[in-house]
Structure formats: C-alpha cells, structure tokens
PDB file of C-alpha atoms in Angstrom:
ATOM      1  CA  MET A 590      10.258  13.058   2.799  1.00 60.00           C
ATOM      2  CA  ASN A 591      12.195  14.910   5.458  1.00 69.00           C
ATOM      3  CA  PRO A 592      15.666  13.478   6.150  1.00 79.00           C
ATOM      4  CA  GLN A 593      14.544  12.510   9.662  1.00 94.00           C
ATOM      5  CA  PRO A 594      10.745  12.356   9.635  1.00 98.00           C
ATOM      6  CA  VAL A 595       8.652  12.550  12.784  1.00 98.00           C
ATOM      7  CA  ALA A 596       6.231   9.761  13.694  1.00 98.00           C
ATOM      8  CA  ILE A 597       3.717   9.189  16.465  1.00 98.00           C
ATOM      9  CA  VAL A 598       2.796   5.584  17.278  1.00 98.00           C
ATOM     10  CA  THR A 599      -0.087   4.872  19.645  1.00 98.00           C
ATOM     11  CA  GLY A 600      -0.203   1.669  21.647  1.00 97.00           C
ATOM     12  CA  ALA A 601       3.585   1.699  21.455  1.00 97.00           C
ATOM     13  CA  GLY A 602       4.205  -0.065  24.749  1.00 96.00           C
ATOM     14  CA  SER A 603       3.672  -3.618  23.516  1.00 94.00           C
ATOM     15  CA  GLY A 604       2.798  -5.896  20.625  1.00 93.00           C
ATOM     16  CA  LEU A 605       2.539  -4.450  17.147  1.00 94.00           C
ATOM     17  CA  GLY A 606       3.017  -0.919  18.450  1.00 96.00           C
ATOM     18  CA  ARG A 607       6.385  -1.854  19.923  1.00 97.00           C
ATOM     19  CA  ALA A 608       7.461  -3.674  16.750  1.00 97.00           C
ATOM     20  CA  ILE A 609       6.390  -0.777  14.512  1.00 98.00           C
ATOM     21  CA  SER A 610       8.095   1.803  16.715  1.00 98.00           C
ATOM     22  CA  ARG A 611      11.380  -0.063  16.708  1.00 98.00           C
ATOM     23  CA  VAL A 612      11.368  -0.534  12.938  1.00 98.00           C
ATOM     24  CA  LEU A 613      10.706   3.187  12.460  1.00 98.00           C
ATOM     25  CA  LEU A 614      13.501   4.089  14.889  1.00 98.00           C
ATOM     26  CA  SER A 615      15.911   1.818  13.032  1.00 97.00           C
ATOM     27  CA  SER A 616      14.918   3.581   9.783  1.00 97.00           C
ATOM     28  CA  ASN A 617      15.914   7.076  10.949  1.00 96.00           C
ATOM     29  CA  TYR A 618      12.525   8.264  12.171  1.00 98.00           C
ATOM     30  CA  ARG A 619      12.093  10.375  15.269  1.00 98.00           C
ATOM     31  CA  VAL A 620       9.350   8.530  17.109  1.00 98.00           C
ATOM     32  CA  ALA A 621       6.963   9.643  19.838  1.00 98.00           C
ATOM     33  CA  LEU A 622       5.826   6.569  21.734  1.00 98.00           C
ATOM     34  CA  ALA A 623       2.287   6.970  23.049  1.00 98.00           C
ATOM     35  CA  GLY A 624       0.554   4.644  25.475  1.00 97.00           C
ATOM     36  CA  ARG A 625      -0.820   4.410  28.981  1.00 95.00           C
ATOM     37  CA  ASN A 626       2.275   3.129  30.768  1.00 94.00           C
ATOM     38  CA  GLN A 627       5.539   5.068  31.011  1.00 97.00           C
ATOM     39  CA  SER A 628       7.627   2.010  31.853  1.00 97.00           C
ATOM     40  CA  THR A 629       6.466  -0.063  28.884  1.00 97.00           C
ATOM     41  CA  LEU A 630       6.998   2.892  26.553  1.00 98.00           C
ATOM     42  CA  ASP A 631      10.519   3.304  27.910  1.00 97.00           C
ATOM     43  CA  ALA A 632      11.101  -0.405  27.342  1.00 97.00           C
ATOM     44  CA  THR A 633      10.078   0.042  23.713  1.00 97.00           C
ATOM     45  CA  ALA A 634      12.470   2.980  23.341  1.00 97.00           C
ATOM     46  CA  ASP A 635      15.282   0.920  24.872  1.00 94.00           C
ATOM     47  CA  GLY A 636      17.481   4.005  25.086  1.00 94.00           C
ATOM     48  CA  ALA A 637      17.027   5.068  21.457  1.00 96.00           C
ATOM     49  CA  GLU A 638      18.291   8.616  20.971  1.00 94.00           C
ATOM     50  CA  HIS A 639      15.391   9.754  18.799  1.00 97.00           C
ATOM     51  CA  ALA A 640      12.518   8.330  20.841  1.00 98.00           C
ATOM     52  CA  ILE A 641      10.373  10.080  23.413  1.00 98.00           C
ATOM     53  CA  SER A 642       7.829   8.386  25.664  1.00 98.00           C
ATOM     54  CA  ILE A 643       4.594  10.297  26.207  1.00 98.00           C
ATOM     55  CA  PRO A 644       1.993   8.617  28.436  1.00 98.00           C
ATOM     56  CA  THR A 645      -1.332   9.110  26.683  1.00 98.00           C
ATOM     57  CA  ASP A 646      -4.949   8.057  27.071  1.00 98.00           C
ATOM     58  CA  VAL A 647      -6.284   7.976  23.512  1.00 98.00           C
ATOM     59  CA  THR A 648      -9.870   8.194  24.785  1.00 98.00           C
ATOM     60  CA  ASP A 649      -9.196  11.554  26.476  1.00 98.00           C
ATOM     61  CA  PRO A 650      -9.283  14.541  24.076  1.00 98.00           C
ATOM     62  CA  GLN A 651      -7.000  16.662  26.262  1.00 98.00           C
ATOM     63  CA  SER A 652      -4.463  13.861  26.648  1.00 98.00           C
ATOM     64  CA  VAL A 653      -4.391  13.394  22.864  1.00 98.00           C
ATOM     65  CA  ARG A 654      -4.094  17.138  22.292  1.00 98.00           C
ATOM     66  CA  THR A 655      -1.164  17.299  24.704  1.00 98.00           C
ATOM     67  CA  LEU A 656       0.552  14.420  22.883  1.00 98.00           C
ATOM     68  CA  PHE A 657       0.476  16.175  19.534  1.00 98.00           C
ATOM     69  CA  GLU A 658       1.363  19.604  20.902  1.00 98.00           C
ATOM     70  CA  THR A 659       4.337  18.108  22.770  1.00 98.00           C
ATOM     71  CA  VAL A 660       5.651  16.437  19.621  1.00 98.00           C
ATOM     72  CA  ARG A 661       5.150  19.556  17.503  1.00 98.00           C
ATOM     73  CA  ALA A 662       6.953  21.695  20.108  1.00 97.00           C
ATOM     74  CA  ARG A 663       9.809  19.197  20.337  1.00 97.00           C
ATOM     75  CA  TRP A 664      10.387  18.398  16.666  1.00 98.00           C
ATOM     76  CA  GLY A 665       8.515  21.087  14.735  1.00 97.00           C
ATOM     77  CA  ARG A 666       6.199  18.906  12.687  1.00 98.00           C
ATOM     78  CA  ILE A 667       4.381  15.554  12.418  1.00 98.00           C
ATOM     79  CA  ASP A 668       4.946  13.451   9.302  1.00 98.00           C
ATOM     80  CA  LEU A 669       3.332  10.177  10.303  1.00 98.00           C
ATOM     81  CA  LEU A 670       0.655   8.920  12.681  1.00 98.00           C
ATOM     82  CA  VAL A 671       0.331   5.185  13.198  1.00 98.00           C
ATOM     83  CA  ASN A 672      -3.069   4.700  14.827  1.00 98.00           C
ATOM     84  CA  ASN A 673      -2.529   1.406  16.611  1.00 97.00           C
ATOM     85  CA  ALA A 674      -3.840   1.494  20.200  1.00 96.00           C
ATOM     86  CA  GLY A 675      -6.672  -0.961  20.657  1.00 94.00           C
ATOM     87  CA  THR A 676      -8.398  -3.603  22.734  1.00 94.00           C
ATOM     88  CA  PHE A 677      -9.939  -6.943  21.775  1.00 92.00           C
ATOM     89  CA  GLY A 678     -12.938  -6.212  23.945  1.00 94.00           C
ATOM     90  CA  PRO A 679     -15.547  -8.621  25.314  1.00 95.00           C
ATOM     91  CA  VAL A 680     -16.149 -12.115  23.934  1.00 93.00           C
ATOM     92  CA  GLY A 681     -19.700 -13.322  23.540  1.00 94.00           C
ATOM     93  CA  ALA A 682     -22.822 -13.047  21.424  1.00 95.00           C
ATOM     94  CA  ILE A 683     -24.359  -9.600  21.073  1.00 97.00           C
ATOM     95  CA  ASP A 684     -26.980 -10.361  23.740  1.00 97.00           C
ATOM     96  CA  GLU A 685     -24.321 -11.594  26.158  1.00 97.00           C
ATOM     97  CA  ILE A 686     -21.973  -8.619  26.355  1.00 97.00           C
ATOM     98  CA  THR A 687     -22.613  -5.646  28.600  1.00 98.00           C
ATOM     99  CA  VAL A 688     -23.297  -2.150  27.372  1.00 98.00           C
ATOM    100  CA  GLU A 689     -20.330  -0.978  29.448  1.00 98.00           C
ATOM    101  CA  ASP A 690     -17.943  -3.384  27.679  1.00 98.00           C
ATOM    102  CA  TRP A 691     -19.339  -2.372  24.285  1.00 98.00           C
ATOM    103  CA  LEU A 692     -18.846   1.323  24.997  1.00 98.00           C
ATOM    104  CA  ALA A 693     -15.343   0.781  26.387  1.00 98.00           C
ATOM    105  CA  THR A 694     -14.292  -1.048  23.207  1.00 98.00           C
ATOM    106  CA  VAL A 695     -15.774   1.612  20.942  1.00 98.00           C
ATOM    107  CA  ASN A 696     -14.112   4.320  23.005  1.00 98.00           C
ATOM    108  CA  VAL A 697     -10.623   2.885  22.519  1.00 97.00           C
ATOM    109  CA  ASN A 698     -10.827   1.296  19.070  1.00 98.00           C
ATOM    110  CA  LEU A 699     -12.885   3.947  17.285  1.00 98.00           C
ATOM    111  CA  ASN A 700     -13.043   7.160  19.296  1.00 98.00           C
ATOM    112  CA  GLY A 701      -9.325   6.912  20.065  1.00 98.00           C
ATOM    113  CA  TYR A 702      -8.504   6.619  16.361  1.00 98.00           C
ATOM    114  CA  PHE A 703     -10.771   9.572  15.593  1.00 98.00           C
ATOM    115  CA  LEU A 704      -9.227  11.800  18.243  1.00 98.00           C
ATOM    116  CA  CYS A 705      -5.659  11.026  17.170  1.00 98.00           C
ATOM    117  CA  ALA A 706      -6.419  11.381  13.471  1.00 98.00           C
ATOM    118  CA  ALA A 707      -8.197  14.691  14.044  1.00 98.00           C
ATOM    119  CA  GLU A 708      -5.180  16.112  15.874  1.00 98.00           C
ATOM    120  CA  ALA A 709      -2.803  14.750  13.218  1.00 98.00           C
ATOM    121  CA  VAL A 710      -4.787  16.383  10.424  1.00 98.00           C
ATOM    122  CA  ARG A 711      -4.992  19.653  12.342  1.00 98.00           C
ATOM    123  CA  HIS A 712      -1.204  19.814  12.594  1.00 98.00           C
ATOM    124  CA  MET A 713      -0.496  18.474   9.104  1.00 98.00           C
ATOM    125  CA  LYS A 714      -2.699  21.178   7.595  1.00 98.00           C
ATOM    126  CA  THR A 715      -0.805  23.994   9.301  1.00 96.00           C
ATOM    127  CA  GLN A 716       2.838  22.858   9.286  1.00 98.00           C
ATOM    128  CA  VAL A 717       5.286  23.956   6.584  1.00 97.00           C
ATOM    129  CA  PRO A 718       5.466  22.180   4.264  1.00 96.00           C
ATOM    130  CA  ILE A 719       1.924  20.891   4.737  1.00 98.00           C
ATOM    131  CA  GLY A 720       0.969  17.252   4.543  1.00 98.00           C
ATOM    132  CA  GLY A 721       1.666  13.936   6.176  1.00 98.00           C
ATOM    133  CA  ARG A 722       0.471  10.367   6.397  1.00 98.00           C
ATOM    134  CA  ILE A 723      -1.879   8.452   8.683  1.00 98.00           C
ATOM    135  CA  ILE A 724      -1.774   4.661   8.837  1.00 98.00           C
ATOM    136  CA  ASN A 725      -4.672   3.001  10.643  1.00 98.00           C
ATOM    137  CA  ASN A 726      -4.135  -0.469  12.047  1.00 97.00           C
ATOM    138  CA  GLY A 727      -7.321  -2.265  11.087  1.00 95.00           C
ATOM    139  CA  SER A 728      -7.602  -6.040  11.209  1.00 92.00           C
ATOM    140  CA  ILE A 729      -8.827  -8.888   9.083  1.00 90.00           C
ATOM    141  CA  SER A 730     -11.858  -8.435  11.328  1.00 88.00           C
ATOM    142  CA  ALA A 731     -12.517  -5.346   9.216  1.00 92.00           C
ATOM    143  CA  HIS A 732     -13.492  -7.890   6.541  1.00 90.00           C
ATOM    144  CA  VAL A 733     -14.693 -11.004   8.371  1.00 88.00           C
ATOM    145  CA  PRO A 734     -15.370 -11.315  12.117  1.00 88.00           C
ATOM    146  CA  ARG A 735     -14.429 -14.074  14.471  1.00 88.00           C
ATOM    147  CA  PRO A 736     -17.404 -15.598  16.285  1.00 86.00           C
ATOM    148  CA  GLY A 737     -18.335 -13.828  19.495  1.00 90.00           C
ATOM    149  CA  THR A 738     -16.451 -10.584  18.788  1.00 93.00           C
ATOM    150  CA  VAL A 739     -19.201  -8.142  17.878  1.00 96.00           C
ATOM    151  CA  ALA A 740     -17.607  -5.119  19.576  1.00 97.00           C
ATOM    152  CA  TYR A 741     -14.140  -5.648  18.099  1.00 96.00           C
ATOM    153  CA  ALA A 742     -15.400  -6.510  14.608  1.00 96.00           C
ATOM    154  CA  THR A 743     -17.754  -3.542  14.496  1.00 97.00           C
ATOM    155  CA  THR A 744     -15.045  -1.074  15.472  1.00 97.00           C
ATOM    156  CA  LYS A 745     -12.641  -2.507  12.907  1.00 97.00           C
ATOM    157  CA  HIS A 746     -15.250  -2.222  10.152  1.00 97.00           C
ATOM    158  CA  ALA A 747     -15.715   1.393  11.243  1.00 97.00           C
ATOM    159  CA  ILE A 748     -11.975   2.064  10.885  1.00 98.00           C
ATOM    160  CA  THR A 749     -12.312   1.296   7.168  1.00 98.00           C
ATOM    161  CA  GLY A 750     -14.857   4.100   6.828  1.00 98.00           C
ATOM    162  CA  LEU A 751     -12.644   6.433   8.831  1.00 98.00           C
ATOM    163  CA  THR A 752      -9.673   5.617   6.590  1.00 98.00           C
ATOM    164  CA  LYS A 753     -11.644   6.341   3.413  1.00 98.00           C
ATOM    165  CA  ALA A 754     -13.050   9.607   4.794  1.00 98.00           C
ATOM    166  CA  ILE A 755      -9.621  10.866   5.869  1.00 98.00           C
ATOM    167  CA  SER A 756      -8.192   9.941   2.467  1.00 98.00           C
ATOM    168  CA  LEU A 757     -10.874  11.949   0.722  1.00 98.00           C
ATOM    169  CA  ASP A 758     -10.852  14.980   2.997  1.00 98.00           C
ATOM    170  CA  GLY A 759      -7.064  15.015   3.206  1.00 98.00           C
ATOM    171  CA  ARG A 760      -6.452  15.318  -0.540  1.00 97.00           C
ATOM    172  CA  PRO A 761      -6.315  19.136  -0.703  1.00 97.00           C
ATOM    173  CA  PHE A 762      -3.706  19.174   2.080  1.00 98.00           C
ATOM    174  CA  ASP A 763      -1.323  16.422   0.889  1.00 98.00           C
ATOM    175  CA  ILE A 764      -2.513  14.146   3.684  1.00 98.00           C
ATOM    176  CA  ALA A 765      -2.480  10.467   2.744  1.00 98.00           C
ATOM    177  CA  CYS A 766      -4.288   7.814   4.750  1.00 98.00           C
ATOM    178  CA  GLY A 767      -4.062   4.050   4.462  1.00 98.00           C
ATOM    179  CA  GLN A 768      -5.048   0.982   6.441  1.00 98.00           C
ATOM    180  CA  ILE A 769      -3.205  -2.245   7.196  1.00 98.00           C
ATOM    181  CA  ASP A 770      -5.315  -5.277   8.050  1.00 96.00           C
ATOM    182  CA  ILE A 771      -3.239  -7.852   9.896  1.00 94.00           C
ATOM    183  CA  GLY A 772      -4.125 -11.446  10.661  1.00 87.00           C
ATOM    184  CA  ASN A 773      -2.279 -13.427  13.320  1.00 86.00           C
ATOM    185  CA  ALA A 774       0.933 -11.504  13.836  1.00 84.00           C
ATOM    186  CA  ALA A 775       2.522 -13.056  16.927  1.00 84.00           C
ATOM    187  CA  THR A 776       1.780 -10.669  19.809  1.00 75.00           C
ATOM    188  CA  GLU A 777       0.297 -10.852  23.278  1.00 71.00           C
ATOM    189  CA  MET A 778      -3.172 -10.541  21.708  1.00 64.00           C
ATOM    190  CA  THR A 779      -2.707 -13.627  19.523  1.00 62.00           C
ATOM    191  CA  ASP A 780      -0.909 -15.823  22.075  1.00 66.00           C
ATOM    192  CA  GLY A 781      -4.043 -17.877  22.551  1.00 66.00           C
ATOM    193  CA  PHE A 782      -4.420 -18.697  18.852  1.00 66.00           C
ATOM    194  CA  ALA A 783      -1.453 -21.049  18.961  1.00 59.00           C
ATOM    195  CA  ALA A 784      -3.322 -23.068  21.587  1.00 69.00           C
ATOM    196  CA  GLY A 785      -6.590 -23.001  19.684  1.00 79.00           C
ATOM    197  CA  ALA A 786      -9.082 -20.432  18.399  1.00 81.00           C
ATOM    198  CA  ARG A 787     -12.833 -20.795  18.060  1.00 80.00           C
ATOM    199  CA  GLN A 788     -13.939 -21.179  14.447  1.00 80.00           C
ATOM    200  CA  ALA A 789     -17.221 -20.234  12.773  1.00 78.00           C
ATOM    201  CA  ASP A 790     -18.416 -23.854  12.837  1.00 77.00           C
ATOM    202  CA  GLY A 791     -17.935 -24.009  16.597  1.00 79.00           C
ATOM    203  CA  THR A 792     -14.754 -26.067  16.557  1.00 83.00           C
ATOM    204  CA  VAL A 793     -11.494 -24.955  18.156  1.00 82.00           C
ATOM    205  CA  LYS A 794      -8.412 -25.178  15.974  1.00 80.00           C
ATOM    206  CA  LEU A 795      -4.774 -24.219  16.179  1.00 75.00           C
ATOM    207  CA  GLU A 796      -3.963 -21.189  14.030  1.00 81.00           C
ATOM    208  CA  PRO A 797      -0.538 -20.241  12.652  1.00 82.00           C
ATOM    209  CA  THR A 798       1.049 -16.891  13.446  1.00 86.00           C
ATOM    210  CA  PHE A 799       3.947 -14.957  11.952  1.00 87.00           C
ATOM    211  CA  ASP A 800       6.674 -12.729  13.363  1.00 93.00           C
ATOM    212  CA  ALA A 801       5.323  -9.260  14.181  1.00 93.00           C
ATOM    213  CA  LYS A 802       8.435  -7.690  12.638  1.00 95.00           C
ATOM    214  CA  HIS A 803       7.006  -8.504   9.198  1.00 96.00           C
ATOM    215  CA  ALA A 804       3.899  -6.464   9.982  1.00 96.00           C
ATOM    216  CA  ALA A 805       6.119  -3.633  11.200  1.00 97.00           C
ATOM    217  CA  GLU A 806       8.147  -3.748   7.989  1.00 97.00           C
ATOM    218  CA  ALA A 807       4.915  -3.601   5.971  1.00 98.00           C
ATOM    219  CA  VAL A 808       3.916  -0.456   7.870  1.00 98.00           C
ATOM    220  CA  LEU A 809       7.347   0.989   7.077  1.00 98.00           C
ATOM    221  CA  THR A 810       6.796   0.281   3.373  1.00 98.00           C
ATOM    222  CA  MET A 811       3.530   2.229   3.520  1.00 98.00           C
ATOM    223  CA  ALA A 812       5.136   5.041   5.508  1.00 98.00           C
ATOM    224  CA  GLN A 813       8.124   5.550   3.223  1.00 97.00           C
ATOM    225  CA  LEU A 814       6.143   6.231   0.072  1.00 98.00           C
ATOM    226  CA  PRO A 815       6.209   9.821  -1.169  1.00 97.00           C
ATOM    227  CA  LEU A 816       2.977  11.661  -0.421  1.00 97.00           C
ATOM    228  CA  GLU A 817       1.900  11.508  -4.062  1.00 97.00           C
ATOM    229  CA  ALA A 818       1.515   7.724  -3.636  1.00 98.00           C
ATOM    230  CA  ASN A 819      -0.566   5.784  -1.142  1.00 98.00           C
ATOM    231  CA  ILE A 820      -1.213   2.167  -0.241  1.00 98.00           C
ATOM    232  CA  GLN A 821      -4.909   2.515   0.520  1.00 98.00           C
ATOM    233  CA  PHE A 822      -5.393  -0.961   1.967  1.00 97.00           C
ATOM    234  CA  MET A 823      -2.976  -3.785   2.709  1.00 97.00           C
ATOM    235  CA  THR A 824      -3.895  -7.203   4.077  1.00 96.00           C
ATOM    236  CA  LEU A 825      -1.128  -9.241   5.699  1.00 94.00           C
ATOM    237  CA  THR A 826      -1.817 -12.655   7.224  1.00 91.00           C
ATOM    238  CA  ALA A 827      -0.124 -15.844   8.262  1.00 90.00           C
ATOM    239  CA  THR A 828      -0.114 -17.852   5.022  1.00 89.00           C
ATOM    240  CA  ASN A 829      -2.061 -20.804   6.369  1.00 85.00           C
ATOM    241  CA  MET A 830      -4.464 -19.064   8.724  1.00 82.00           C
ATOM    242  CA  PRO A 831      -8.183 -19.754   8.127  1.00 81.00           C
ATOM    243  CA  TYR A 832      -9.013 -16.372   6.610  1.00 79.00           C
ATOM    244  CA  ILE A 833      -9.783 -16.995   2.938  1.00 78.00           C
ATOM    245  CA  GLY A 834     -12.785 -19.269   3.161  1.00 69.00           C
ATOM    246  CA  ARG A 835     -13.403 -18.449   6.816  1.00 57.00           C
ATOM    247  CA  GLY A 836     -16.829 -19.697   7.844  1.00 48.00           C
TER     248      GLY A 836
END
C-alpha cells in the first residue's frame, strides 16, 4: 500500500460516512469527502490537513465523474472507494409505496453505487501502479429485510450482486471489492430503533445499537489489507439485536 493512500468516501457528511472518513484520516489516508452538502462535509473534515470536501450528487453521472477526476488531479491516484451514500427510502408494503419513491431509492442506493464504482474501476485500471479497493456498505437487509422496507431491502440485495461482479471483473487489474453488512450502528438512521422498531410479527421492540466507530474500524481493517487479500463479506451487528432468528 502507498505510504499515504487516497480514499474517496461517499455520504461522508454524516453517520457512518463521517465515522469512516475520520478513522481513515486518523490512519494516514488522504480522504476526499463526497456528499450533497458542503457544510456537513467540512464538519466531517474538521480542519484535517489531508481532507478535501467535494459536493457530489451520486445519482448524477457528471457529478460523479467530476469527483473522481478532481481527486485524481489533486493526488494522482485512487486507492480506495467506500461506497456509502444511501437512503432508507419509503416505509410501507409494496402496494403502498409510490413509484416515485421506489425509483428515488433505487437511484441513490443502487445507481449511485454503480456510477461511483464504475469511475473507481476506470481510474484504478489506468493508474500506475494499477489496482485499488472498493468497499460497498451493504446492510443486514442484504440478507433479511425489515417489514415494510421493500425498496431499501431490494437495493441492498442488489449491492451484493454488484460486489460479486466487481470482484470477478476486477481480478485482472488488481481491483479488490468487498462488502460490509452492518446492523444497528448508532447513527441518525438508527436513532428510532432505540425507541422501538417494528418486528416481523408486528410487535414493536427496543433494539440495541453499537458505537459507529466500531463499524468504521471494521472498514479500516478491510481497507488496510494488501491487494492480494480481500474480505469479501463482513457482517457486523449489535450483539443482541434481533438478526439471527429474525422473523
């Protein structure tokens, strides 16, 4: 690995993206913080010398292209992409959600990952030395859905296919791709779980969470492997959350 590798983190303005970005910065990475809001990205950077904030819409191909070209021009290469930007999407049974909400969720959670991964691979294939790593933030919903989350669960299942395809197609170019599936890291998205989350049997129960820094440190473990090794899939949950045996 380069002595000061270059990473791009999407959704870096809050939640897991902020935690991951800060752990990478503290581990000698140069980090491009990508997200919609300049001020939240700057708050993540918190004055770090080797961070740059680049407002980005991951659903816009030109915005994504500009992100990667800016990083390559600034630091010469891209060693790591953490595909993290996402939305929980609409809540309701499949016949209750609107087509517009479905498409908006797919656009962020799946198309956004595709666009960023495609640009990462394009640069990793042509830089010298070639290669790099992509880490996709999946979810335990890539394995088992919560009730009433058809859009979110479907996109997260799709990320597993994307991860496998990138892993296969990236082999000739020293491009590794892995996926981390996280359950109940304490972020803005999971704030409501502490007050009660709907279960498969229709009840509402309190669910435990864990400090998001542990998820960020797990991503760092994946990122720091040499390119000849890869954690293909990692599942990290709050120990007592209703995941094993869900339903």
